[in-house]
Amino acid sequence: MKKIIALLLSAIMVMALFAGCAGKPADDNKGGADGDKGTIGVCIYKFDDAFMTTYRNNLEEILKSKGYKVSVVDGNNDQNKQNEQIDTFITQGVKALIINPVMTSAADSIIDKVKNANIPTVLINREPTAEQMSAYDKLVYVGCDAAQSGTFQGELILDTPNKGDINGDGKVSYIMIQGDPENIDAQLRTEYSVKALKDAGIEVEELDLQRGDWDRNKGQEIAQNDLAKFGDQIEVVFCNNDDMAIGALQSIQAAGRTVNKDIYLVGVDALDAALNEVEQGNMTGTVLNDAKGQATKAVECMEELLGGKTYASGEQSVYVDYVKVTPDNVKDFK
Ligand code: BGC
């Protein structure tokens, strides 16, 4: 009987020990000497974004594989909501933050918050200005040079047999389906894709430019309306990302047009769906927006910040290269 009571008592003590650990998450977030590296708070502008879904899955996997606890939250494309999420992470005492801002224009207030809380922070995907970032030296941006992706899109068109001038009238007539124009990726891809053509001495004609907000359905609708309005005049469909390009492709096919024969179509990201379409000749090309490479770099920079590294003003943007994807090299990306 005494043995049973002793066993029961020790079982109760073990259970109390576990309950105690689970009951103090705020302290645990700081990380302890027992091998627990603490919690990293990850804010994503919205989960319902094809590219950011791949990106956040990569981030979560890499952080967990390195022994961090990870808390990933959905900003639902609402900056106020994201601000509250950042406040909550700060109150919980997370070790570091990785933030994909909802609005680049909100960077000042985000930077203010993390600076006051003295939390090492990596911003991703939506790049603030160098001046905004210079306010806090434990802050770094990891992303890509958006101008490069635009230039590559233009070059994909320049690499076609007729350099985009399908009807031979001496100019390239295009429609531009833009991401959220508040975002520098949307602004620079729009500008530099066309600039690449102009720099090569090609005359261009913009038939339409519309915001599709990175969204497949909007890409499909815009392309559908433009195809109905401009018909064969459209030689090139530039999309700021692949999700909108996949949408546009549905409309192109529904209108009886054939990519690479009577119309060209380019995107950015190299989503799996787009790689399949490039392989089958249904997209002229895309540009790899390296989600895994950026996630890896973001975690690397976060660990450097945790190790005490600070960033000088003007050196707070770390870029991962974009890569052109065509039917010739598409296999390398699958
Ligand atoms: C990607 C888009 C994505 C956007 C989100 C861009 O870099 O190309 O697909 O929707 O980031 O901010």
Short mmCIF file of C-alpha atoms and ligand atoms in Angstrom, two decimals:
data_model
loop_
_atom_site.label_atom_id
_atom_site.label_comp_id
_atom_site.label_asym_id
_atom_site.label_seq_id
_atom_site.Cartn_x
_atom_site.Cartn_y
_atom_site.Cartn_z
CA MET A 1 0.00 0.00 0.00
CA LYS A 2 2.81 2.41 0.99
CA LYS A 3 4.47 1.65 -2.39
CA ILE A 4 1.27 2.52 -4.28
CA ILE A 5 0.90 5.81 -2.39
CA ALA A 6 4.56 6.68 -3.10
CA LEU A 7 4.09 5.90 -6.80
CA LEU A 8 0.93 8.00 -6.98
CA LEU A 9 2.68 10.89 -5.24
CA SER A 10 5.63 10.86 -7.63
CA ALA A 11 3.25 10.65 -10.62
CA ILE A 12 1.41 13.73 -9.31
CA MET A 13 4.72 15.57 -8.88
CA VAL A 14 5.80 14.81 -12.46
CA MET A 15 2.42 16.01 -13.78
CA ALA A 16 2.66 19.22 -11.72
CA LEU A 17 6.11 19.83 -13.20
CA PHE A 18 4.80 19.59 -16.79
CA ALA A 19 1.77 21.76 -16.00
CA GLY A 20 4.10 24.38 -14.54
CA CYS A 21 6.18 24.59 -17.76
CA ALA A 22 3.14 24.93 -19.98
CA GLY A 23 1.71 27.59 -17.70
CA LYS A 24 4.41 30.23 -18.16
CA PRO A 25 4.73 30.81 -21.91
CA ALA A 26 5.81 34.45 -21.56
CA ASP A 27 9.03 33.53 -19.78
CA ASP A 28 9.68 30.60 -22.06
CA ASN A 29 9.52 32.91 -25.10
CA LYS A 30 12.85 34.36 -24.06
CA GLY A 31 14.48 30.99 -24.40
CA GLY A 32 16.20 29.15 -21.60
CA ALA A 33 19.38 27.34 -20.76
CA ASP A 34 17.66 23.99 -21.38
CA GLY A 35 18.14 24.06 -25.15
CA ASP A 36 14.86 25.87 -25.82
CA LYS A 37 15.72 28.71 -28.19
CA GLY A 38 12.56 30.74 -27.56
CA THR A 39 9.66 31.81 -29.75
CA ILE A 40 9.90 33.74 -33.00
CA GLY A 41 6.85 35.78 -33.98
CA VAL A 42 6.09 35.79 -37.70
CA CYS A 43 3.56 38.30 -39.11
CA ILE A 44 2.33 37.63 -42.67
CA TYR A 45 0.34 40.35 -44.49
CA LYS A 46 -2.28 37.78 -45.44
CA PHE A 47 -2.32 34.00 -45.61
CA ASP A 48 -4.48 34.03 -48.73
CA ASP A 49 -1.57 34.90 -51.06
CA ALA A 50 -0.09 32.13 -53.19
CA PHE A 51 3.52 33.29 -53.03
CA MET A 52 3.47 34.22 -49.34
CA THR A 53 2.03 30.78 -48.55
CA THR A 54 5.11 29.09 -50.01
CA TYR A 55 7.30 31.64 -48.27
CA ARG A 56 5.74 31.21 -44.82
CA ASN A 57 5.82 27.41 -45.06
CA ASN A 58 9.54 27.62 -45.79
CA LEU A 59 10.11 30.04 -42.91
CA GLU A 60 8.25 27.88 -40.44
CA GLU A 61 10.11 24.75 -41.50
CA ILE A 62 13.55 26.39 -41.30
CA LEU A 63 12.88 28.02 -37.90
CA LYS A 64 11.55 24.78 -36.42
CA SER A 65 14.45 22.77 -37.80
CA LYS A 66 16.76 25.15 -35.93
CA GLY A 67 14.96 24.52 -32.65
CA TYR A 68 12.82 27.67 -32.38
CA LYS A 69 9.19 27.76 -31.43
CA VAL A 70 7.26 29.59 -34.11
CA SER A 71 4.05 31.56 -33.95
CA VAL A 72 2.78 32.63 -37.39
CA VAL A 73 -0.16 35.04 -37.63
CA ASP A 74 -2.40 36.18 -40.50
CA GLY A 75 -2.78 39.96 -40.86
CA ASN A 76 -5.79 39.50 -43.17
CA ASN A 77 -4.49 42.38 -45.29
CA ASP A 78 -5.41 44.76 -42.43
CA GLN A 79 -2.63 46.97 -41.07
CA ASN A 80 -4.51 47.72 -37.83
CA LYS A 81 -4.87 44.03 -37.17
CA GLN A 82 -1.18 43.47 -37.85
CA ASN A 83 -0.24 46.31 -35.49
CA GLU A 84 -2.20 44.57 -32.73
CA GLN A 85 -0.48 41.28 -33.53
CA ILE A 86 2.92 42.96 -33.23
CA ASP A 87 1.87 44.49 -29.89
CA THR A 88 0.79 41.07 -28.65
CA PHE A 89 4.08 39.46 -29.67
CA ILE A 90 5.94 42.25 -27.87
CA THR A 91 3.89 41.72 -24.70
CA GLN A 92 4.56 37.99 -24.88
CA GLY A 93 8.27 38.76 -25.07
CA VAL A 94 9.13 36.91 -28.29
CA LYS A 95 12.82 36.64 -29.01
CA ALA A 96 12.70 38.10 -32.49
CA LEU A 97 10.13 39.15 -35.08
CA ILE A 98 9.89 38.46 -38.80
CA ILE A 99 7.37 40.84 -40.35
CA ASN A 100 5.82 40.98 -43.83
CA PRO A 101 4.15 44.40 -43.52
CA VAL A 102 0.60 44.84 -44.79
CA MET A 103 1.43 48.34 -45.98
CA THR A 104 4.91 49.62 -46.66
CA SER A 105 3.66 53.06 -45.69
CA ALA A 106 3.12 51.72 -42.15
CA ALA A 107 6.81 50.85 -41.80
CA ASP A 108 7.51 53.88 -39.60
CA SER A 109 5.06 52.84 -36.90
CA ILE A 110 6.14 49.18 -37.10
CA ILE A 111 9.79 50.18 -36.73
CA ASP A 112 8.88 52.47 -33.83
CA LYS A 113 7.19 49.61 -31.98
CA VAL A 114 10.00 47.08 -32.34
CA LYS A 115 12.62 49.68 -31.55
CA ASN A 116 10.89 50.71 -28.31
CA ALA A 117 10.62 47.05 -27.35
CA ASN A 118 14.25 46.43 -28.38
CA ILE A 119 13.29 43.33 -30.41
CA PRO A 120 15.57 42.22 -33.26
CA THR A 121 13.42 42.37 -36.39
CA VAL A 122 13.63 41.15 -39.96
CA LEU A 123 11.23 42.75 -42.43
CA ILE A 124 10.42 40.66 -45.50
CA ASN A 125 8.79 40.94 -48.94
CA ARG A 126 7.65 44.59 -48.73
CA GLU A 127 10.61 46.91 -48.67
CA PRO A 128 10.52 50.21 -46.79
CA THR A 129 12.91 53.03 -47.68
CA ALA A 130 16.50 53.05 -46.40
CA GLU A 131 15.65 56.19 -44.45
CA GLN A 132 12.74 54.53 -42.65
CA MET A 133 14.92 51.57 -41.68
CA SER A 134 17.79 53.73 -40.46
CA ALA A 135 15.72 54.53 -37.35
CA TYR A 136 16.63 51.17 -35.79
CA ASP A 137 19.94 49.32 -36.12
CA LYS A 138 18.61 45.92 -35.01
CA LEU A 139 16.45 45.84 -38.12
CA VAL A 140 17.12 44.41 -41.56
CA TYR A 141 15.07 43.91 -44.73
CA VAL A 142 15.45 40.65 -46.64
CA GLY A 143 13.95 40.52 -50.12
CA CYS A 144 14.81 40.94 -53.76
CA ASP A 145 15.59 43.87 -56.00
CA ALA A 146 12.18 44.36 -57.62
CA ALA A 147 13.65 46.29 -60.55
CA GLN A 148 15.61 43.15 -61.50
CA SER A 149 12.44 41.07 -61.83
CA GLY A 150 10.87 43.71 -64.06
CA THR A 151 13.95 43.83 -66.28
CA PHE A 152 13.92 40.04 -66.55
CA GLN A 153 10.27 40.08 -67.63
CA GLY A 154 11.12 42.54 -70.39
CA GLU A 155 14.06 40.37 -71.44
CA LEU A 156 11.80 37.31 -71.67
CA ILE A 157 9.81 39.22 -74.31
CA LEU A 158 12.99 40.45 -76.04
CA ASP A 159 14.10 36.82 -76.29
CA THR A 160 11.04 35.81 -78.37
CA PRO A 161 11.59 35.45 -82.16
CA ASN A 162 9.80 38.74 -82.97
CA LYS A 163 10.78 40.57 -79.76
CA GLY A 164 7.11 40.84 -78.82
CA ASP A 165 5.96 42.45 -82.07
CA ILE A 166 3.71 39.62 -83.21
CA ASN A 167 1.75 41.57 -85.81
CA GLY A 168 4.84 43.28 -87.23
CA ASP A 169 3.50 46.83 -86.94
CA GLY A 170 6.76 48.09 -85.46
CA LYS A 171 5.58 48.37 -81.87
CA VAL A 172 4.81 46.08 -78.94
CA SER A 173 1.24 46.57 -77.68
CA TYR A 174 0.73 45.29 -74.16
CA ILE A 175 -1.54 45.23 -71.18
CA MET A 176 -0.11 45.46 -67.67
CA ILE A 177 -1.81 43.63 -64.80
CA GLN A 178 -0.37 45.20 -61.71
CA GLY A 179 -0.08 44.00 -58.11
CA ASP A 180 -1.09 46.27 -55.24
CA PRO A 181 0.43 49.59 -56.39
CA GLU A 182 1.25 50.57 -52.79
CA ASN A 183 3.90 47.89 -53.00
CA ILE A 184 7.32 48.61 -54.46
CA ASP A 185 7.42 45.20 -56.21
CA ALA A 186 4.35 46.25 -58.19
CA GLN A 187 5.71 49.69 -58.97
CA LEU A 188 9.16 48.57 -60.12
CA ARG A 189 8.06 45.48 -62.06
CA THR A 190 5.59 47.65 -63.97
CA GLU A 191 8.25 50.22 -64.73
CA TYR A 192 11.25 48.01 -65.48
CA SER A 193 9.53 45.39 -67.65
CA VAL A 194 8.59 48.09 -70.14
CA LYS A 195 11.89 49.93 -69.66
CA ALA A 196 13.79 46.84 -70.81
CA LEU A 197 11.91 46.95 -74.11
CA LYS A 198 12.43 50.70 -74.54
CA ASP A 199 16.12 50.42 -73.66
CA ALA A 200 16.44 47.86 -76.46
CA GLY A 201 15.08 50.49 -78.85
CA ILE A 202 11.60 49.03 -79.12
CA GLU A 203 8.52 51.16 -79.42
CA VAL A 204 5.80 50.24 -76.95
CA GLU A 205 2.10 50.93 -76.66
CA GLU A 206 0.27 50.52 -73.36
CA LEU A 207 -3.29 49.46 -74.12
CA ASP A 208 -4.27 49.14 -70.47
CA LEU A 209 -2.83 49.13 -66.96
CA GLN A 210 -5.00 47.86 -64.12
CA ARG A 211 -4.43 46.79 -60.57
CA GLY A 212 -5.09 43.13 -59.96
CA ASP A 213 -3.78 43.22 -56.37
CA TRP A 214 -1.70 40.03 -56.83
CA ASP A 215 -4.97 38.09 -57.11
CA ARG A 216 -5.75 35.29 -59.58
CA ASN A 217 -9.45 36.11 -60.01
CA LYS A 218 -8.71 39.77 -60.64
CA GLY A 219 -6.04 38.80 -63.18
CA GLN A 220 -8.59 36.64 -64.96
CA GLU A 221 -11.24 39.41 -65.02
CA ILE A 222 -8.88 42.14 -66.23
CA ALA A 223 -7.54 39.94 -69.03
CA GLN A 224 -11.07 38.91 -70.01
CA ASN A 225 -12.26 42.53 -70.30
CA ASP A 226 -9.14 43.65 -72.15
CA LEU A 227 -9.27 40.75 -74.59
CA ALA A 228 -12.89 41.63 -75.33
CA LYS A 229 -11.99 45.29 -75.78
CA PHE A 230 -8.66 45.16 -77.60
CA GLY A 231 -8.72 41.68 -79.18
CA ASP A 232 -5.76 40.92 -81.48
CA GLN A 233 -4.14 44.25 -80.69
CA ILE A 234 -2.80 42.72 -77.48
CA GLU A 235 0.59 41.16 -78.15
CA VAL A 236 1.96 40.93 -74.61
CA VAL A 237 0.32 40.40 -71.23
CA PHE A 238 2.65 41.51 -68.44
CA CYS A 239 1.56 40.32 -64.99
CA ASN A 240 3.37 41.49 -61.85
CA ASN A 241 3.02 37.97 -60.43
CA ASP A 242 2.24 34.40 -61.46
CA ASP A 243 -1.08 34.09 -59.68
CA MET A 244 -2.52 36.90 -61.83
CA ALA A 245 -0.82 35.35 -64.90
CA ILE A 246 -2.54 32.01 -64.25
CA GLY A 247 -5.83 33.92 -64.07
CA ALA A 248 -5.00 35.79 -67.28
CA LEU A 249 -4.14 32.49 -68.99
CA GLN A 250 -7.65 31.18 -68.32
CA SER A 251 -9.08 34.22 -70.16
CA ILE A 252 -6.52 33.98 -72.96
CA GLN A 253 -7.48 30.35 -73.57
CA ALA A 254 -11.20 31.11 -73.27
CA ALA A 255 -10.77 33.80 -75.94
CA GLY A 256 -9.24 31.19 -78.27
CA ARG A 257 -5.79 32.76 -78.21
CA THR A 258 -2.59 30.71 -78.06
CA VAL A 259 0.36 31.77 -75.93
CA ASN A 260 3.69 31.98 -77.76
CA LYS A 261 1.84 31.93 -81.09
CA ASP A 262 -0.47 34.93 -81.13
CA ILE A 263 0.14 36.41 -77.65
CA TYR A 264 2.89 36.41 -75.01
CA LEU A 265 2.38 36.04 -71.27
CA VAL A 266 4.89 36.56 -68.46
CA GLY A 267 4.67 36.52 -64.66
CA VAL A 268 6.95 36.54 -61.61
CA ASP A 269 7.37 34.06 -58.73
CA ALA A 270 7.81 30.62 -60.35
CA LEU A 271 4.85 29.14 -58.49
CA ASP A 272 4.48 25.42 -59.17
CA ALA A 273 1.38 26.07 -61.32
CA ALA A 274 3.29 28.60 -63.42
CA LEU A 275 6.26 26.27 -63.87
CA ASN A 276 3.86 23.68 -65.29
CA GLU A 277 2.42 26.23 -67.72
CA VAL A 278 5.88 27.39 -68.81
CA GLU A 279 6.85 23.76 -69.38
CA GLN A 280 3.76 23.18 -71.51
CA GLY A 281 4.29 26.39 -73.47
CA ASN A 282 1.23 28.13 -72.01
CA MET A 283 3.31 30.89 -70.46
CA THR A 284 6.22 32.56 -72.23
CA GLY A 285 8.19 32.60 -69.02
CA THR A 286 8.33 33.63 -65.41
CA VAL A 287 10.93 34.88 -62.95
CA LEU A 288 11.92 32.90 -59.88
CA ASN A 289 11.10 34.84 -56.72
CA ASP A 290 13.13 32.57 -54.47
CA ALA A 291 10.88 31.94 -51.44
CA LYS A 292 13.21 29.32 -49.96
CA GLY A 293 16.31 31.43 -50.54
CA GLN A 294 14.67 34.47 -48.95
CA ALA A 295 13.35 32.47 -45.98
CA THR A 296 16.82 31.01 -45.43
CA LYS A 297 18.42 34.45 -45.61
CA ALA A 298 15.79 35.96 -43.30
CA VAL A 299 16.51 33.35 -40.62
CA GLU A 300 20.27 33.78 -41.10
CA CYS A 301 19.95 37.57 -40.61
CA MET A 302 17.67 37.05 -37.61
CA GLU A 303 20.27 34.82 -35.98
CA GLU A 304 22.97 37.40 -36.65
CA LEU A 305 20.81 40.06 -34.98
CA LEU A 306 20.27 37.71 -32.04
CA GLY A 307 24.03 37.28 -31.89
CA GLY A 308 24.40 41.05 -31.42
CA LYS A 309 24.97 42.25 -34.99
CA THR A 310 23.70 45.72 -35.81
CA TYR A 311 23.12 47.23 -39.25
CA ALA A 312 24.49 50.57 -40.40
CA SER A 313 22.12 52.97 -42.10
CA GLY A 314 22.08 52.38 -45.88
CA GLU A 315 23.10 48.73 -45.45
CA GLN A 316 19.82 47.38 -44.18
CA SER A 317 18.58 45.73 -47.38
CA VAL A 318 19.78 42.21 -48.12
CA TYR A 319 18.83 40.89 -51.57
CA VAL A 320 18.42 37.41 -53.00
CA ASP A 321 18.69 37.20 -56.80
CA TYR A 322 15.77 36.64 -59.15
CA VAL A 323 16.26 34.09 -61.96
CA LYS A 324 14.65 34.01 -65.42
CA VAL A 325 12.64 30.85 -66.08
CA THR A 326 11.97 29.68 -69.66
CA PRO A 327 11.03 26.34 -71.23
CA ASP A 328 14.79 25.72 -71.60
CA ASN A 329 15.61 25.75 -67.88
CA VAL A 330 12.21 25.20 -66.26
CA LYS A 331 13.16 21.65 -65.23
CA ASP A 332 15.82 23.05 -62.88
CA PHE A 333 13.12 24.71 -60.79
CA LYS A 334 10.71 21.78 -60.39
C1 BGC B 1 5.09 38.43 -55.07
C2 BGC B 1 3.59 38.36 -55.15
C3 BGC B 1 3.01 38.54 -53.78
C4 BGC B 1 3.53 39.82 -53.14
C5 BGC B 1 3.03 40.00 -51.74
C6 BGC B 1 5.50 39.72 -54.40
O1 BGC B 1 6.89 39.75 -54.29
O2 BGC B 1 5.64 38.38 -56.37
O3 BGC B 1 3.16 37.14 -55.68
O4 BGC B 1 1.60 38.58 -53.88
O5 BGC B 1 4.92 39.78 -53.13
O6 BGC B 1 3.53 41.15 -51.17
#
